[in-house]
Amino acid sequence: MKIVACIKRVPATETQAKIAANGKGLEPAGVEYMLSFYDEIAVEEAIRTKERVGSGEVIVLTLGPAEARKELVECLAKGADRAILLVDPAWSSRDSLSTAKLLAAKIGELAPDLVFTGRVATDTDSAAVGPMLATLLGRGCVTDVVKLTIEGGGKLKAERESEAGIEMYELALPALITCQKGLNEPRYAGLKGIMAAKKKPVEEVAVQDVPNQIAVETAQLPPARKEGRIVGTGAAAVPALLEALRKEAQVV
Amino acid sequence: MRTATHAQYTLPRLEHGLELSNDQLAIRDMVREFAVEEVAPLAHEIDENHRFPVETWKRIVELGLPGIPFPEHLGGSDQGTLAYCLAVEEISKVCGSTGLTLAAHVSLGTYPIFAWGGDKLRNAYVPKLIAGEYMGAYGLTEPGAGSDSGGTRTTAVLDGDSYVLNGRKCFCTNANHAGTVIITAVTDKSLGPKGISAFVVPRGIAGYHLEKGEKKLGMRGSDWASLVFEDARIPRDHLLGPEGEGFKTFMKTLEGGRISIGALGLGIAEGAYECALKYAQEREAFGKKLSDQQAVGFKLANMAMECEIGKHLVYHAARLKDAGKSYGKEASMAKLYTSELAMRCTYEAIQIYGGYGYSREYPVERMWRDAKLCTIGEGTSEVQRMIIARSVIGRK
């Protein structure tokens, strides 16, 4: 089975965000990067699927700066077979649709049976590229998957978490799955994996520019949280608390 | 949650300063993630219960950490002393005991057989030690011979095709789980230190048994025991290196081991510093964060600076060893400095935490107890000063 896992290089979770001088995004100075949390689950599921099926190929694909090679190599160390880096000078300002178009063009060439993405990237938090990719590729798609089973005859069973509970789907290959926390526990590379990764190919491809359809006007940090207020203590405080929750906070 | 990685990863390797190669960074980041997610959650419990976490050891083996500095044909990954030190450092940041377990296994339990074992012993044991089938240990200290290891009393007498061992070793790290223990014993009393030889003792031979280790101040999640030899026979070919060169062998072993104990002390110091920094940025007193109070800010500045110095010393000694240059003085300096640094940093971390630091509900008091091992094990601070002094003054 040929499998593609799409990944994204994102600012490390503990980054102390600052707004850049142009007011339109994150100040890049001093920022450290990592593989997006949910993409790690996507890569793990891709490798596990190949292991379960017993044969095939796992290709990790990303769109980003040349430095994203590091995150790709990390995935190769965990067990992916090869990597493709779509080198994009405009990566930091790219919108979801143009990202999806560029990825879809490459995935179209590769023609994999199965595509995995994370459910959302931990930086932009839009959860859009996965479903957009599926649409552009004309594939069946289940998002936020927490359990995946490969059935015979090119069929998949996928369970997705929704607010109402677990939804169960059956779909046919080729398909696209976006991965939610709980689907698997990603492995560590280990020394053997890190050594093996050095011999695996990372192909760098220059991308044609695709125009963005949306652009960030201004970026702002969230307002500082207001200080809390203690309305009283014990049961006697309950009416005042309810009043405050209804009128001030408007949450009940 | 995964930790940040190096922003300048794709730059070519620089040969100076702290710049690490891509492989070294990949290993460091992988071990850091493992340490935070799997080692840290157990650190308190194994300390409370004096428990050696077998499950953690299995994971360390699965990840290939014992093989980092050894060649690929023996099952290692040939990544050198520096990469191995990075692994010890990262683990020690969250759990000194587990850092010590790895350092003792690799530097003391495996390296001597690799370096002096000859093909036969090397091929028989090193792959098993790297693959974790065996744990390794090194028995040097005796009830009456610690820093003065020339005072070794354990004897080995050649009898036909075997050596007969008699005596006692104590404070031997990893001993209860060890498949092989390297020991030193007197083969010719008349020659003094030149009459001491080293041996590889396999587990389970008649006349060799273990006695439970005493309860410890710190490093309670690391294993130790006493070894007792009563007419224990080992094959003659289990002599490690030439007869009479045991003293030389263990001096050399400890020289290399000191770099990893340097990484252990450094890790404990950095772990305490990171805890103190985080706490100081959260806790308020006198209307502002602790970190905004100059008295605390200065402590944090010193800790940060000294951890940086410690890194330079440890990485430098490791690089010298990897380059095949002489590293004895630098290894002692790294070990001495970071051991005492670990004491200072953990002490100041407790001070910054105040009453909470004194409580066993917070990790810094454990780090302080763990740190004390570093100024004693693999050569006390006094022994390190002797070595450095001899090196700079010149031995007559």
XYZ file of C-alpha atoms in Angstrom:
648
model
C 0.000 0.000 0.000
C 1.298 3.412 -0.977
C 0.745 5.946 1.781
C 1.442 9.673 1.994
C 1.615 11.486 5.331
C 1.478 15.286 5.161
C 3.326 17.145 7.865
C 3.957 20.745 8.887
C 6.877 22.446 10.591
C 5.370 24.713 13.257
C 6.721 26.983 16.017
C 7.406 24.998 19.187
C 4.440 24.865 21.535
C 6.259 26.731 24.289
C 7.191 29.676 22.018
C 6.553 33.021 23.681
C 4.713 34.583 20.741
C 5.597 38.117 19.648
C 4.041 40.005 16.740
C 6.413 40.858 13.872
C 7.175 44.480 12.972
C 4.775 44.404 9.983
C 1.965 43.494 12.378
C 0.861 40.544 10.259
C 2.255 37.496 11.936
C 4.674 35.880 14.331
C 8.073 37.495 14.861
C 10.396 34.743 13.597
C 13.512 35.765 15.572
C 14.335 33.306 18.326
C 11.509 30.929 17.398
C 12.291 27.221 17.521
C 10.367 24.768 15.378
C 8.966 21.282 15.679
C 6.759 18.764 13.913
C 3.100 19.634 14.520
C 1.636 17.417 17.251
C -1.195 15.866 15.194
C 1.063 15.319 12.188
C 3.207 13.129 14.396
C 0.101 10.976 14.909
C -0.495 10.991 11.132
C 3.043 9.755 10.442
C 2.731 7.079 13.116
C -0.560 5.849 11.624
C 0.993 5.763 8.163
C 3.890 3.628 9.433
C 1.575 1.352 11.433
C -0.724 0.903 8.448
C 2.208 -0.158 6.296
C 3.349 -2.541 9.047
C -0.162 -4.043 9.371
C -0.585 -4.496 5.645
C 2.904 -5.962 5.511
C 4.153 -4.128 2.433
C 4.152 -0.748 0.755
C 5.738 2.629 1.064
C 5.339 5.598 3.386
C 6.161 8.981 1.867
C 6.225 12.086 4.080
C 5.377 15.290 2.314
C 5.604 18.878 3.446
C 5.413 22.400 2.087
C 7.725 24.772 3.865
C 11.174 26.330 4.126
C 14.361 24.388 3.359
C 14.829 23.980 7.130
C 11.764 21.703 7.222
C 14.157 18.949 6.111
C 14.814 18.452 9.814
C 11.194 17.515 10.546
C 11.135 15.239 7.490
C 14.297 13.450 8.631
C 12.672 12.974 12.033
C 9.804 11.141 10.288
C 12.262 9.046 8.264
C 13.962 8.093 11.528
C 10.634 6.863 12.864
C 10.177 4.584 9.862
C 8.898 6.478 6.805
C 10.638 5.398 3.584
C 11.246 8.668 1.776
C 10.419 12.342 1.993
C 9.456 15.143 -0.356
C 9.976 18.787 0.552
C 8.080 21.345 -1.522
C 10.370 24.308 -0.943
C 8.204 27.376 -0.702
C 9.720 30.819 -0.145
C 6.239 32.128 0.741
C 5.499 29.391 3.272
C 4.985 31.674 6.246
C 2.147 33.657 4.646
C 0.470 30.883 2.696
C -3.283 30.302 3.137
C -4.944 26.915 3.484
C -6.305 26.627 -0.051
C -3.073 27.464 -1.867
C -1.251 25.039 0.482
C -3.798 22.338 -0.339
C -3.477 23.002 -4.093
C 0.296 22.668 -4.023
C 0.167 19.501 -1.931
C -2.643 18.066 -4.080
C -0.595 18.541 -7.251
C 2.229 16.445 -5.778
C -0.078 13.833 -4.259
C -1.823 13.554 -7.621
C 1.502 12.574 -9.191
C 2.275 10.083 -6.419
C -1.224 8.514 -6.566
C -1.152 6.911 -3.100
C -3.899 4.641 -1.796
C -4.121 6.488 1.473
C -3.280 10.012 2.666
C -2.921 10.954 6.320
C -2.819 14.464 7.761
C -3.035 15.776 11.292
C -6.493 17.006 12.279
C -5.148 20.546 12.666
C -1.778 22.307 12.629
C -0.827 23.594 16.054
C 0.204 27.021 14.735
C -2.601 28.283 12.454
C -5.240 26.049 14.043
C -7.539 26.086 10.989
C -8.085 22.326 10.354
C -8.708 23.159 6.702
C -5.926 21.674 4.579
C -6.913 18.025 5.138
C -10.551 18.310 3.951
C -9.522 20.717 1.150
C -6.957 18.193 -0.068
C -9.580 15.445 -0.103
C -11.917 17.677 -2.115
C -9.235 18.664 -4.626
C -8.228 15.026 -5.034
C -11.808 13.799 -5.165
C -11.265 11.348 -2.323
C -13.417 10.113 0.488
C -12.392 11.750 3.756
C -13.036 11.238 7.445
C -11.731 13.883 9.838
C -10.677 13.642 13.507
C -10.240 9.878 13.317
C -9.528 8.034 16.582
C -9.606 4.467 15.244
C -8.811 3.098 11.820
C -9.110 -0.458 10.525
C -8.046 -1.687 7.117
C -10.625 -4.122 5.790
C -10.191 -6.427 2.790
C -11.190 -5.368 -0.702
C -9.892 -1.806 -0.519
C -12.218 -0.803 2.329
C -11.511 1.149 5.509
C -13.419 1.528 8.735
C -12.868 4.796 10.534
C -14.204 6.048 13.846
C -14.383 9.761 14.438
C -15.023 11.656 17.598
C -17.827 14.155 17.468
C -19.586 16.075 20.185
C -22.424 13.576 20.060
C -20.182 10.536 20.489
C -18.330 8.188 18.186
C -19.343 8.159 14.530
C -18.407 5.081 12.506
C -17.704 5.236 8.798
C -16.875 2.810 6.087
C -15.100 4.177 3.034
C -13.238 2.962 -0.006
C -9.649 3.552 -1.031
C -8.234 5.881 -2.195
C -9.051 7.968 0.852
C -7.821 10.705 3.150
C -7.850 10.532 6.925
C -7.160 13.383 9.352
C -5.776 12.111 12.631
C -6.987 13.000 16.118
C -5.217 12.474 19.437
C -5.893 8.960 20.706
C -5.536 7.273 17.304
C -2.108 6.013 18.341
C 0.861 6.688 20.582
C 3.683 7.958 18.334
C 6.985 6.106 18.697
C 10.444 7.523 19.324
C 12.935 7.158 16.544
C 15.630 5.265 18.465
C 19.274 5.119 17.471
C 18.766 2.557 14.698
C 16.078 4.743 13.134
C 18.215 7.876 13.339
C 21.071 6.052 11.619
C 18.796 4.507 8.981
C 17.269 7.910 8.157
C 20.621 9.148 6.886
C 20.392 6.726 3.983
C 16.801 7.572 3.026
C 16.112 10.099 0.261
C 14.727 13.596 0.832
C 13.666 15.086 -2.489
C 13.483 18.864 -2.670
C 11.072 20.327 -5.227
C 10.664 24.031 -5.999
C 6.996 24.981 -6.090
C 5.177 27.172 -8.593
C 3.562 30.070 -6.833
C -0.176 29.777 -6.346
C -1.888 33.003 -5.234
C -3.363 33.217 -1.768
C -7.045 34.050 -1.547
C -6.989 35.288 1.972
C -4.309 37.338 3.707
C -3.771 38.354 7.298
C -4.568 42.052 7.769
C -3.353 42.395 11.306
C -2.277 39.924 13.964
C -2.735 40.672 17.647
C -1.923 38.848 20.808
C -4.961 37.953 22.901
C -5.823 40.611 25.495
C -4.364 40.008 28.938
C -6.733 38.061 31.135
C -8.645 40.157 33.629
C -7.989 39.455 37.247
C -10.434 37.076 38.919
C -12.863 38.176 41.576
C -13.992 36.255 44.632
C -17.695 36.927 45.082
C -17.925 35.386 48.541
C -17.433 32.078 50.342
C -19.660 29.117 51.156
C -23.246 28.447 50.141
C -24.249 32.047 50.827
C -22.170 33.174 47.853
C -24.026 31.005 45.333
C -26.697 33.566 44.318
C -24.074 36.285 43.775
C -21.939 33.839 41.793
C -24.860 32.825 39.558
C -25.735 36.475 39.034
C -22.141 37.235 37.993
C -21.964 34.207 35.693
C -25.254 35.231 34.008
C -24.786 38.959 33.711
C -21.056 39.672 33.667
C -19.580 36.529 32.131
C -22.753 35.547 30.273
C -21.823 31.880 30.351
C -24.943 30.374 31.912
C 4.285 17.590 24.633
C 7.325 17.544 22.349
C 10.129 19.907 23.093
C 11.637 22.501 20.852
C 14.469 21.620 18.576
C 17.450 23.547 17.382
C 16.499 26.432 15.089
C 19.722 26.333 13.113
C 19.592 22.644 12.431
C 20.551 22.830 8.791
C 23.727 24.824 9.301
C 26.878 22.853 8.608
C 28.572 21.359 11.627
C 30.884 23.766 13.381
C 33.917 22.233 14.996
C 34.143 24.693 17.854
C 31.960 25.860 20.657
C 28.768 24.086 21.577
C 27.472 23.619 18.041
C 26.286 20.040 17.643
C 26.013 17.966 14.484
C 22.624 17.061 13.030
C 22.960 13.496 14.312
C 23.877 14.688 17.785
C 20.880 17.039 17.774
C 18.555 14.301 16.580
C 19.786 11.993 19.362
C 19.541 14.733 21.995
C 16.012 15.675 20.960
C 14.851 12.074 20.861
C 16.276 11.334 24.318
C 14.852 14.595 25.685
C 11.385 13.613 24.526
C 11.767 10.135 25.990
C 13.088 11.566 29.276
C 10.246 14.046 29.660
C 7.515 11.601 28.699
C 8.681 8.324 30.206
C 11.486 8.889 32.719
C 10.264 12.018 34.520
C 6.867 10.585 35.520
C 8.612 7.789 37.477
C 11.354 9.846 39.118
C 9.470 10.584 42.334
C 8.048 7.112 42.798
C 11.304 5.192 42.270
C 13.014 7.550 44.710
C 10.308 7.045 47.343
C 10.381 3.277 47.001
C 14.094 2.665 46.396
C 12.964 0.897 43.221
C 15.038 0.133 40.134
C 12.641 0.675 37.186
C 13.196 -2.386 34.977
C 10.560 -1.063 32.560
C 12.592 2.107 31.931
C 15.730 0.076 31.340
C 13.895 -1.993 28.705
C 12.886 1.206 26.899
C 16.446 2.571 27.075
C 17.617 -0.614 25.383
C 14.864 -0.494 22.737
C 15.895 3.039 21.836
C 19.498 1.883 21.412
C 21.031 4.207 24.007
C 23.594 1.704 25.408
C 25.118 1.363 21.928
C 25.679 5.048 21.136
C 29.491 5.118 21.499
C 30.212 1.607 20.195
C 30.830 0.451 16.606
C 28.077 -0.884 14.405
C 29.545 -4.383 14.007
C 28.980 -4.921 17.749
C 25.412 -3.612 17.550
C 26.162 0.005 18.412
C 25.583 3.121 16.372
C 29.097 4.589 16.444
C 27.960 8.069 17.443
C 30.757 8.846 19.837
C 31.226 9.993 23.399
C 29.588 13.385 22.927
C 26.295 11.945 21.658
C 26.350 9.455 24.535
C 26.934 12.307 27.002
C 23.972 14.195 25.527
C 21.797 11.151 26.262
C 23.060 10.921 29.870
C 22.582 14.688 30.315
C 18.996 14.699 29.039
C 17.947 11.757 31.202
C 19.710 13.188 34.272
C 17.823 16.466 33.920
C 14.679 14.658 34.990
C 16.050 11.656 36.923
C 19.604 11.341 38.242
C 19.130 7.664 39.113
C 18.260 6.695 35.564
C 21.125 8.793 34.208
C 23.492 6.985 36.556
C 22.153 3.572 35.503
C 22.949 4.320 31.859
C 26.343 5.920 32.594
C 27.459 3.007 34.793
C 26.267 0.433 32.261
C 28.054 2.045 29.328
C 31.211 3.595 30.760
C 31.959 1.130 33.536
C 30.166 -2.066 32.591
C 30.687 -2.155 28.823
C 33.564 0.099 27.801
C 36.374 -1.818 29.584
C 35.406 -5.093 27.869
C 35.237 -3.259 24.560
C 38.609 -1.560 25.102
C 40.665 -4.318 26.732
C 38.672 -7.514 26.251
C 40.406 -8.759 23.119
C 38.305 -10.351 20.400
C 37.091 -13.227 22.494
C 35.659 -11.381 25.494
C 34.597 -8.452 23.336
C 32.592 -10.587 20.938
C 31.185 -12.729 23.733
C 29.876 -9.922 25.897
C 29.780 -6.483 24.278
C 26.939 -7.236 21.804
C 24.874 -8.661 24.684
C 25.573 -5.601 26.822
C 24.637 -3.262 23.984
C 21.474 -5.214 23.182
C 20.524 -5.105 26.845
C 20.498 -8.858 27.223
C 23.015 -8.216 30.001
C 23.408 -5.232 32.253
C 26.957 -4.241 33.002
C 28.593 -3.292 36.296
C 32.034 -2.505 37.653
C 33.199 -3.554 41.097
C 36.187 -1.571 42.263
C 35.347 -0.229 45.713
C 35.880 -2.470 48.723
C 34.883 -1.951 52.342
C 38.459 -0.802 53.020
C 39.459 0.601 49.623
C 37.589 3.503 48.055
C 39.594 6.406 46.676
C 42.709 4.429 47.618
C 41.934 1.617 45.224
C 45.555 0.495 45.441
C 44.447 -0.944 48.782
C 42.373 -3.646 47.066
C 42.188 -6.844 49.143
C 40.188 -9.124 46.863
C 42.506 -11.814 45.523
C 42.641 -13.856 42.341
C 44.822 -16.953 42.320
C 45.540 -18.859 39.131
C 44.714 -22.542 39.525
C 44.942 -24.574 36.346
C 42.583 -23.080 33.814
C 40.803 -20.788 36.209
C 41.303 -17.917 38.575
C 39.944 -18.397 42.069
C 38.452 -15.216 43.517
C 38.093 -14.340 47.192
C 36.990 -11.060 48.685
C 34.284 -8.476 48.757
C 33.225 -5.459 46.712
C 30.669 -2.880 47.799
C 28.553 -0.006 46.404
C 28.531 -1.678 42.999
C 26.005 0.102 40.727
C 23.688 -2.121 38.605
C 25.034 -5.276 40.317
C 21.681 -6.981 41.006
C 20.733 -6.890 37.334
C 24.195 -7.372 35.875
C 25.039 -10.216 33.533
C 28.711 -9.382 33.863
C 30.644 -7.540 36.533
C 34.173 -6.336 35.960
C 36.217 -6.501 39.122
C 39.735 -5.781 40.232
C 41.680 -8.251 42.359
C 45.237 -8.717 43.580
C 47.144 -11.302 41.568
C 50.573 -10.529 43.081
C 50.628 -8.810 46.448
C 54.362 -8.125 46.322
C 53.976 -5.777 43.350
C 51.554 -3.290 44.980
C 49.329 -1.517 42.455
C 51.168 -3.358 39.659
C 49.968 -6.628 41.124
C 46.292 -5.769 40.580
C 44.439 -7.327 37.635
C 40.965 -6.897 36.163
C 38.492 -9.710 35.446
C 35.132 -10.216 33.812
C 32.887 -12.167 36.146
C 29.798 -13.685 34.529
C 26.602 -14.040 36.509
C 25.691 -17.273 38.196
C 29.091 -18.853 38.861
C 29.507 -20.890 42.037
C 30.984 -19.009 44.980
C 29.831 -15.590 43.790
C 26.802 -14.036 45.374
C 25.225 -10.653 45.944
C 24.282 -8.927 49.134
C 21.562 -6.327 49.147
C 22.808 -2.757 48.929
C 22.238 -0.373 51.832
C 19.560 2.317 51.690
C 20.914 5.464 50.106
C 20.776 9.232 50.558
C 19.931 9.780 46.899
C 20.039 7.978 43.557
C 17.514 5.623 45.111
C 16.149 4.517 41.767
C 19.559 3.190 40.770
C 20.539 -0.296 41.807
C 23.535 -1.256 43.890
C 24.768 -4.281 45.807
C 27.800 -5.853 47.446
C 29.591 -8.685 45.688
C 30.935 -11.564 47.715
C 33.488 -14.033 46.314
C 34.197 -17.255 48.167
C 36.450 -19.509 46.092
C 34.610 -18.380 42.996
C 36.186 -19.826 39.848
C 36.207 -17.951 36.571
C 37.831 -19.140 33.338
C 41.425 -18.025 32.910
C 40.555 -16.198 29.685
C 38.242 -13.877 31.627
C 41.282 -11.900 32.687
C 40.674 -8.407 31.267
C 43.884 -7.054 29.781
C 47.302 -8.382 30.832
C 47.857 -9.618 34.369
C 49.070 -6.799 36.600
C 47.554 -4.091 34.477
C 44.231 -3.931 36.297
C 45.203 -0.711 38.018
C 46.071 0.917 34.730
C 42.881 -0.409 33.129
C 40.581 0.949 35.774
C 42.368 4.292 35.927
C 41.744 4.578 32.198
C 38.149 3.332 32.575
C 37.431 5.910 35.243
C 39.017 8.598 33.108
C 36.423 7.973 30.387
C 33.655 7.349 32.922
C 34.260 10.761 34.395
C 33.064 12.466 31.224
C 29.715 10.734 31.558
C 29.545 11.484 35.290
C 30.236 15.070 34.197
C 27.179 14.797 31.934
C 25.227 13.337 34.871
C 26.135 16.251 37.183
C 25.472 18.724 34.410
C 22.029 17.226 33.775
C 21.087 17.351 37.458
C 22.271 20.985 37.661
C 20.298 21.967 34.552
C 17.217 20.106 35.769
C 17.311 22.008 39.074
C 17.935 25.296 37.288
C 15.001 24.728 34.918
C 12.679 23.889 37.830
C 13.829 26.957 39.771
C 13.421 29.246 36.759
C 9.893 28.026 36.093
C 8.886 28.305 39.734
C 10.389 31.785 40.097
C 8.423 32.973 37.075
C 5.159 31.698 38.533
C 5.387 32.349 42.258
C 4.741 35.850 43.584
C 5.954 37.456 46.796
C 5.975 41.078 47.902
C 3.668 41.921 44.994
C 5.851 40.656 42.185
C 7.184 37.476 40.641
C 10.143 35.872 42.433
C 12.103 36.119 39.194
C 11.633 39.907 39.256
C 13.271 40.150 42.668
C 16.921 40.894 42.227
C 18.026 38.426 44.909
C 16.394 35.585 42.982
C 17.253 36.937 39.528
C 20.949 36.926 40.408
C 20.770 33.349 41.619
C 19.144 32.335 38.327
C 21.754 34.269 36.351
C 24.568 32.425 38.145
C 22.906 29.059 37.654
C 22.392 29.709 33.927
C 25.979 30.882 33.456
C 27.510 28.012 35.389
C 25.430 25.411 33.544
C 26.790 26.888 30.327
C 30.353 26.564 31.674
C 29.608 22.974 32.649
C 28.425 22.201 29.128
C 31.617 23.578 27.643
C 33.747 21.448 29.946
C 31.827 18.207 29.431
C 31.433 18.568 25.665
C 35.068 19.561 25.298
C 36.309 16.499 27.191
C 33.983 14.294 25.130
C 35.235 15.819 21.880
C 38.853 15.245 22.896
C 38.094 11.577 23.556
C 36.248 11.278 20.239
C 39.210 12.869 18.469
C 41.569 10.306 20.007
C 43.437 12.958 21.975
C 44.446 12.859 25.615
C 41.536 13.906 27.803
C 42.342 12.879 31.387
C 42.784 16.338 32.858
C 39.769 17.730 31.001
C 37.599 14.776 32.056
C 38.532 15.402 35.695
C 37.846 19.105 35.341
C 34.436 18.443 33.765
C 33.538 15.892 36.428
C 34.741 18.011 39.337
C 33.126 21.206 38.129
C 29.721 19.747 37.248
C 29.552 17.635 40.439
C 30.010 20.709 42.567
C 27.778 22.688 40.212
C 25.028 20.102 40.729
C 25.342 20.678 44.489
C 25.181 24.467 44.097
C 22.291 24.495 41.638
C 20.147 22.041 43.588
C 20.896 23.917 46.831
C 19.862 27.245 45.300
C 16.822 25.683 43.660
C 15.603 24.512 47.077
C 16.256 28.009 48.427
C 14.178 29.580 45.634
C 11.329 27.123 46.250
C 11.513 27.935 49.978
C 9.347 25.687 52.161
C 8.045 23.864 49.095
C 11.614 23.066 48.150
C 12.106 21.357 51.491
C 8.950 19.324 50.908
C 9.240 15.947 49.232
C 6.243 16.818 47.080
C 8.554 18.919 44.883
C 11.447 17.499 42.893
C 14.310 19.760 43.917
C 15.121 18.083 47.257
C 15.490 14.771 45.400
C 17.823 16.433 42.923
C 19.917 17.735 45.827
C 20.214 14.265 47.353
C 20.981 12.762 43.938
C 23.632 15.406 43.225
C 25.744 14.360 46.211
C 26.622 11.074 44.508
C 28.474 13.028 41.834
C 31.077 14.455 44.204
C 31.862 10.913 45.442
C 31.352 8.302 42.709
C 34.019 7.581 40.069
C 36.602 9.574 41.982
C 35.756 12.050 44.728
C 36.201 15.769 44.202
C 39.443 15.461 46.169
C 40.752 12.760 43.841
C 39.864 14.946 40.836
C 41.869 17.804 42.352
C 44.801 15.445 42.859
C 44.650 14.407 39.223
C 44.358 17.969 37.956
C 47.144 19.144 40.265
C 49.449 16.353 39.082
C 48.645 17.233 35.521
C 49.305 20.957 35.840
C 52.258 20.726 38.247
C 53.812 17.752 36.537
C 54.395 14.429 38.224
C 57.928 13.808 39.420
